[in-house]
Amino acid sequence: SQTIHQWPATLVQPVGSPLSLECTVEGTSNPNLYWYRQAAGRGLQLLFYSVGIGQISSEVPQNLSASRPQDRQFILSSKKLLLSDSGFYLCAWSDGNNSPLHFGNGTRLTVT
Amino acid sequence: GENVEQHPSTLSVQEGDSAVIKCTYSDSASNYFPWYKQELGKRPQLIIDIRSNVGEKKDQRIAVTLNKTAKHFSLHITETQPEDSAVYFCAAWGYNFNKFYFGSGTKLNVKP
């Protein structure tokens, strides 16, 4: 069966520090991969998605970037965090064929 | 692009009553519609989904209906229980955009 791993679960970082969140998927090949952010009490904002290695689509202009160095690995990065980057970050995967999105457990990021 | 609108934003019902959440979409190319339940501090989890070749789908107390002509779909929860209290998100997906468009969420409160 397929599983998705996302870490860390919580993170507290100072403003201006770098960020790296990692997500891996097991049990499937060539998944579509997604990064979402959720502010407290709000909806799901799509940040990036990828349909293959090295293919990244950005949805919202910001100081974040994403990379997909391997088929089942998706990384979210920032060189310098802003206060507004605080939120709940969710990685997700789908096989893209009228199939559901499966979310990781999320990373709660607090920028201080 | 696709636009998904979800109503109501909050819904309060008495235990045992039914709850209905409605979503509309704009792109007729959308052909897959999942529903997610998100408990406080946790990841969204798929509870039911429907594809465009089906008008209704039921799973125990939960059902989803789809009207392709009117471009709307609804989640029905019968005999609500306190553990149904959560935020519910609808979503739409289509081959031509390869990503999920989410509604803004409905906070359901089931009063015991």
CSV table of C-alpha atoms in Angstrom, one decimal:
chain,number,residue,atom,x,y,z
A,1,SER,CA,0.0,0.0,0.0
A,2,GLN,CA,1.0,3.6,-0.5
A,3,THR,CA,2.3,5.8,2.3
A,4,ILE,CA,3.4,9.4,2.5
A,5,HIS,CA,6.0,10.6,5.0
A,6,GLN,CA,6.4,14.3,5.9
A,7,TRP,CA,8.8,15.8,8.4
A,8,PRO,CA,9.3,17.5,10.7
A,9,ALA,CA,5.9,17.6,12.5
A,10,THR,CA,6.6,20.9,14.1
A,11,LEU,CA,9.2,23.6,13.5
A,12,VAL,CA,10.0,27.0,15.0
A,13,GLN,CA,12.3,29.2,13.0
A,14,PRO,CA,13.4,32.8,13.3
A,15,VAL,CA,12.7,35.3,10.6
A,16,GLY,CA,15.3,35.3,8.0
A,17,SER,CA,16.4,31.7,8.5
A,18,PRO,CA,16.3,29.1,5.8
A,19,LEU,CA,13.7,26.3,5.5
A,20,SER,CA,13.7,22.8,4.1
A,21,LEU,CA,10.6,20.5,4.4
A,22,GLU,CA,10.8,17.1,2.9
A,23,CYS,CA,8.1,14.7,1.8
A,24,THR,CA,8.5,11.1,0.4
A,25,VAL,CA,6.0,8.7,-1.0
A,26,GLU,CA,6.2,4.9,-0.9
A,27,GLY,CA,4.4,2.2,-2.8
A,28,THR,CA,3.7,4.1,-6.1
A,29,SER,CA,5.6,5.4,-9.0
A,30,ASN,CA,5.4,8.7,-10.9
A,31,PRO,CA,2.9,10.3,-8.5
A,32,ASN,CA,1.7,13.8,-8.9
A,33,LEU,CA,3.0,15.7,-5.8
A,34,TYR,CA,1.6,18.8,-4.2
A,35,TRP,CA,2.5,21.3,-1.4
A,36,TYR,CA,-0.3,23.1,0.3
A,37,ARG,CA,-0.3,25.7,3.1
A,38,GLN,CA,-3.1,26.3,5.5
A,39,ALA,CA,-3.2,29.4,7.7
A,40,ALA,CA,-5.0,28.9,11.1
A,41,GLY,CA,-8.7,28.4,10.6
A,42,ARG,CA,-8.4,28.9,6.8
A,43,GLY,CA,-8.6,26.9,3.6
A,44,LEU,CA,-6.0,25.0,1.6
A,45,GLN,CA,-3.7,27.1,-0.5
A,46,LEU,CA,-1.9,25.3,-3.3
A,47,LEU,CA,1.7,26.4,-3.4
A,48,PHE,CA,3.4,24.0,-5.9
A,49,TYR,CA,2.7,20.8,-7.8
A,50,SER,CA,4.8,18.4,-9.8
A,51,VAL,CA,3.8,15.8,-12.4
A,52,GLY,CA,7.4,14.4,-12.8
A,53,ILE,CA,11.0,14.7,-11.8
A,54,GLY,CA,12.3,18.2,-12.2
A,55,GLN,CA,8.8,19.5,-13.3
A,56,ILE,CA,7.5,22.2,-10.8
A,57,SER,CA,4.5,24.4,-11.3
A,58,SER,CA,4.2,27.4,-8.9
A,59,GLU,CA,0.8,28.7,-8.0
A,60,VAL,CA,1.5,31.7,-5.8
A,61,PRO,CA,4.4,34.1,-6.1
A,62,GLN,CA,6.3,34.1,-2.8
A,63,ASN,CA,9.7,33.5,-1.3
A,64,LEU,CA,9.3,29.7,-1.3
A,65,SER,CA,10.5,27.2,-3.9
A,66,ALA,CA,10.0,23.5,-4.5
A,67,SER,CA,12.2,20.8,-6.0
A,68,ARG,CA,11.6,17.2,-7.0
A,69,PRO,CA,15.1,15.5,-7.1
A,70,GLN,CA,13.7,12.0,-7.2
A,71,ASP,CA,10.4,10.5,-8.4
A,72,ARG,CA,8.9,10.2,-5.0
A,73,GLN,CA,10.6,13.0,-3.1
A,74,PHE,CA,9.3,16.6,-2.9
A,75,ILE,CA,11.1,19.3,-1.1
A,76,LEU,CA,9.8,22.8,-0.1
A,77,SER,CA,12.5,25.4,0.6
A,78,SER,CA,13.0,29.0,1.5
A,79,LYS,CA,16.2,31.0,1.7
A,80,LYS,CA,14.8,33.6,4.2
A,81,LEU,CA,11.6,33.0,6.1
A,82,LEU,CA,9.1,35.7,6.7
A,83,LEU,CA,6.6,36.0,9.5
A,84,SER,CA,3.8,35.4,7.0
A,85,ASP,CA,5.3,32.0,6.1
A,86,SER,CA,3.9,30.6,9.4
A,87,GLY,CA,1.2,28.0,8.8
A,88,PHE,CA,0.4,24.3,8.4
A,89,TYR,CA,2.3,22.8,5.5
A,90,LEU,CA,0.8,19.7,3.9
A,91,CYS,CA,2.4,17.5,1.3
A,92,ALA,CA,0.1,15.3,-0.8
A,93,TRP,CA,0.2,12.9,-3.7
A,94,SER,CA,-2.2,11.6,-6.3
A,95,ASP,CA,-1.8,9.2,-9.2
A,96,GLY,CA,-3.6,11.7,-11.4
A,97,ASN,CA,-6.2,9.4,-12.9
A,98,ASN,CA,-9.5,10.6,-11.3
A,99,SER,CA,-8.0,9.5,-8.0
A,100,PRO,CA,-8.0,11.2,-4.6
A,101,LEU,CA,-5.4,13.3,-3.1
A,102,HIS,CA,-3.6,11.7,-0.1
A,103,PHE,CA,-2.2,14.1,2.5
A,104,GLY,CA,0.8,13.7,4.8
A,105,ASN,CA,0.5,14.5,8.5
A,106,GLY,CA,1.7,18.1,7.9
A,107,THR,CA,4.4,20.4,9.4
A,108,ARG,CA,3.3,23.1,11.7
A,109,LEU,CA,5.7,26.0,11.0
A,110,THR,CA,6.0,29.0,13.3
A,111,VAL,CA,8.2,31.8,12.2
A,112,THR,CA,9.2,34.1,15.2
B,1,GLY,CA,-9.2,28.1,-14.4
B,2,GLU,CA,-11.6,26.2,-12.2
B,3,ASN,CA,-13.5,28.0,-9.3
B,4,VAL,CA,-15.1,26.0,-6.5
B,5,GLU,CA,-17.5,27.7,-4.1
B,6,GLN,CA,-18.7,26.0,-0.9
B,7,HIS,CA,-21.6,26.9,1.3
B,8,PRO,CA,-22.3,27.3,4.1
B,9,SER,CA,-19.1,28.4,5.8
B,10,THR,CA,-20.4,27.2,9.2
B,11,LEU,CA,-23.2,24.8,10.0
B,12,SER,CA,-24.5,23.9,13.4
B,13,VAL,CA,-26.9,20.9,13.8
B,14,GLN,CA,-28.4,18.9,16.7
B,15,GLU,CA,-27.1,15.3,17.1
B,16,GLY,CA,-29.2,13.0,15.0
B,17,ASP,CA,-30.2,15.6,12.5
B,18,SER,CA,-29.0,15.7,8.9
B,19,ALA,CA,-26.3,18.1,7.5
B,20,VAL,CA,-26.0,19.2,3.9
B,21,ILE,CA,-23.0,21.0,2.4
B,22,LYS,CA,-23.1,22.3,-1.2
B,23,CYS,CA,-20.4,23.1,-3.7
B,24,THR,CA,-20.5,24.6,-7.2
B,25,TYR,CA,-17.8,24.5,-9.8
B,26,SER,CA,-17.3,26.5,-13.0
B,27,ASP,CA,-15.3,24.3,-15.4
B,28,SER,CA,-17.3,21.6,-17.3
B,29,ALA,CA,-14.0,19.7,-17.8
B,30,SER,CA,-13.9,18.8,-14.1
B,31,ASN,CA,-14.7,15.1,-13.7
B,32,TYR,CA,-13.8,14.0,-10.2
B,33,PHE,CA,-15.1,15.4,-6.9
B,34,PRO,CA,-13.7,14.3,-3.6
B,35,TRP,CA,-14.8,15.4,-0.1
B,36,TYR,CA,-12.4,15.7,2.8
B,37,LYS,CA,-12.9,15.9,6.6
B,38,GLN,CA,-10.3,17.7,8.6
B,39,GLU,CA,-10.3,17.5,12.4
B,40,LEU,CA,-8.5,20.2,14.4
B,41,GLY,CA,-4.8,20.1,14.0
B,42,LYS,CA,-4.8,17.1,11.7
B,43,ARG,CA,-4.5,16.4,8.0
B,44,PRO,CA,-7.6,16.4,5.6
B,45,GLN,CA,-8.8,12.8,5.1
B,46,LEU,CA,-10.9,11.6,2.2
B,47,ILE,CA,-14.4,10.6,3.2
B,48,ILE,CA,-16.2,10.0,-0.1
B,49,ASP,CA,-15.8,10.9,-3.7
B,50,ILE,CA,-17.8,10.8,-7.0
B,51,ARG,CA,-16.8,10.7,-10.6
B,52,SER,CA,-18.7,12.5,-13.4
B,53,ASN,CA,-20.3,9.4,-14.8
B,54,VAL,CA,-22.2,8.8,-11.5
B,55,GLY,CA,-25.0,10.9,-10.1
B,56,GLU,CA,-25.0,9.7,-6.5
B,57,LYS,CA,-22.8,7.6,-4.2
B,58,LYS,CA,-23.5,6.5,-0.6
B,59,ASP,CA,-21.4,5.1,2.1
B,60,GLN,CA,-23.3,4.4,5.3
B,61,ARG,CA,-24.3,7.8,6.8
B,62,ILE,CA,-22.6,9.8,4.1
B,63,ALA,CA,-23.7,10.4,0.5
B,64,VAL,CA,-22.7,12.7,-2.3
B,65,THR,CA,-24.8,13.8,-5.2
B,66,LEU,CA,-23.6,15.4,-8.5
B,67,ASN,CA,-25.5,17.5,-11.0
B,68,LYS,CA,-23.3,17.9,-14.0
B,69,THR,CA,-25.8,20.1,-15.8
B,70,ALA,CA,-26.0,22.6,-13.0
B,71,LYS,CA,-22.3,22.1,-12.0
B,72,HIS,CA,-23.0,21.4,-8.4
B,73,PHE,CA,-22.4,18.6,-5.9
B,74,SER,CA,-23.4,18.1,-2.3
B,75,LEU,CA,-22.4,16.2,0.8
B,76,HIS,CA,-25.2,14.7,2.9
B,77,ILE,CA,-24.6,13.4,6.4
B,78,THR,CA,-27.5,11.7,8.1
B,79,GLU,CA,-27.9,10.9,11.8
B,80,THR,CA,-25.1,13.2,12.7
B,81,GLN,CA,-22.9,12.4,15.7
B,82,PRO,CA,-20.6,14.7,17.8
B,83,GLU,CA,-17.6,13.0,16.2
B,84,ASP,CA,-18.8,14.4,12.8
B,85,SER,CA,-17.8,17.8,14.1
B,86,ALA,CA,-14.9,19.0,11.8
B,87,VAL,CA,-14.2,21.1,8.8
B,88,TYR,CA,-15.3,19.6,5.5
B,89,PHE,CA,-13.7,20.6,2.1
B,90,CYS,CA,-15.0,19.8,-1.3
B,91,ALA,CA,-12.7,19.7,-4.3
B,92,ALA,CA,-12.8,19.4,-8.1
B,93,TRP,CA,-10.2,17.8,-10.5
B,94,GLY,CA,-9.9,17.5,-14.2
B,95,TYR,CA,-7.4,16.1,-16.6
B,96,ASN,CA,-6.8,19.4,-18.3
B,97,PHE,CA,-5.5,21.1,-15.2
B,98,ASN,CA,-4.1,18.1,-13.3
B,99,LYS,CA,-4.6,19.7,-9.9
B,100,PHE,CA,-7.4,19.9,-7.3
B,101,TYR,CA,-9.4,23.1,-6.7
B,102,PHE,CA,-10.7,23.2,-3.1
B,103,GLY,CA,-13.7,25.0,-1.7
B,104,SER,CA,-13.2,27.3,1.3
B,105,GLY,CA,-14.4,24.8,3.8
B,106,THR,CA,-17.5,24.3,6.1
B,107,LYS,CA,-17.1,24.1,9.8
B,108,LEU,CA,-19.7,21.6,11.0
B,109,ASN,CA,-20.6,21.6,14.7
B,110,VAL,CA,-22.8,18.7,15.9
B,111,LYS,CA,-24.4,19.6,19.3
B,112,PRO,CA,-25.0,16.7,21.6
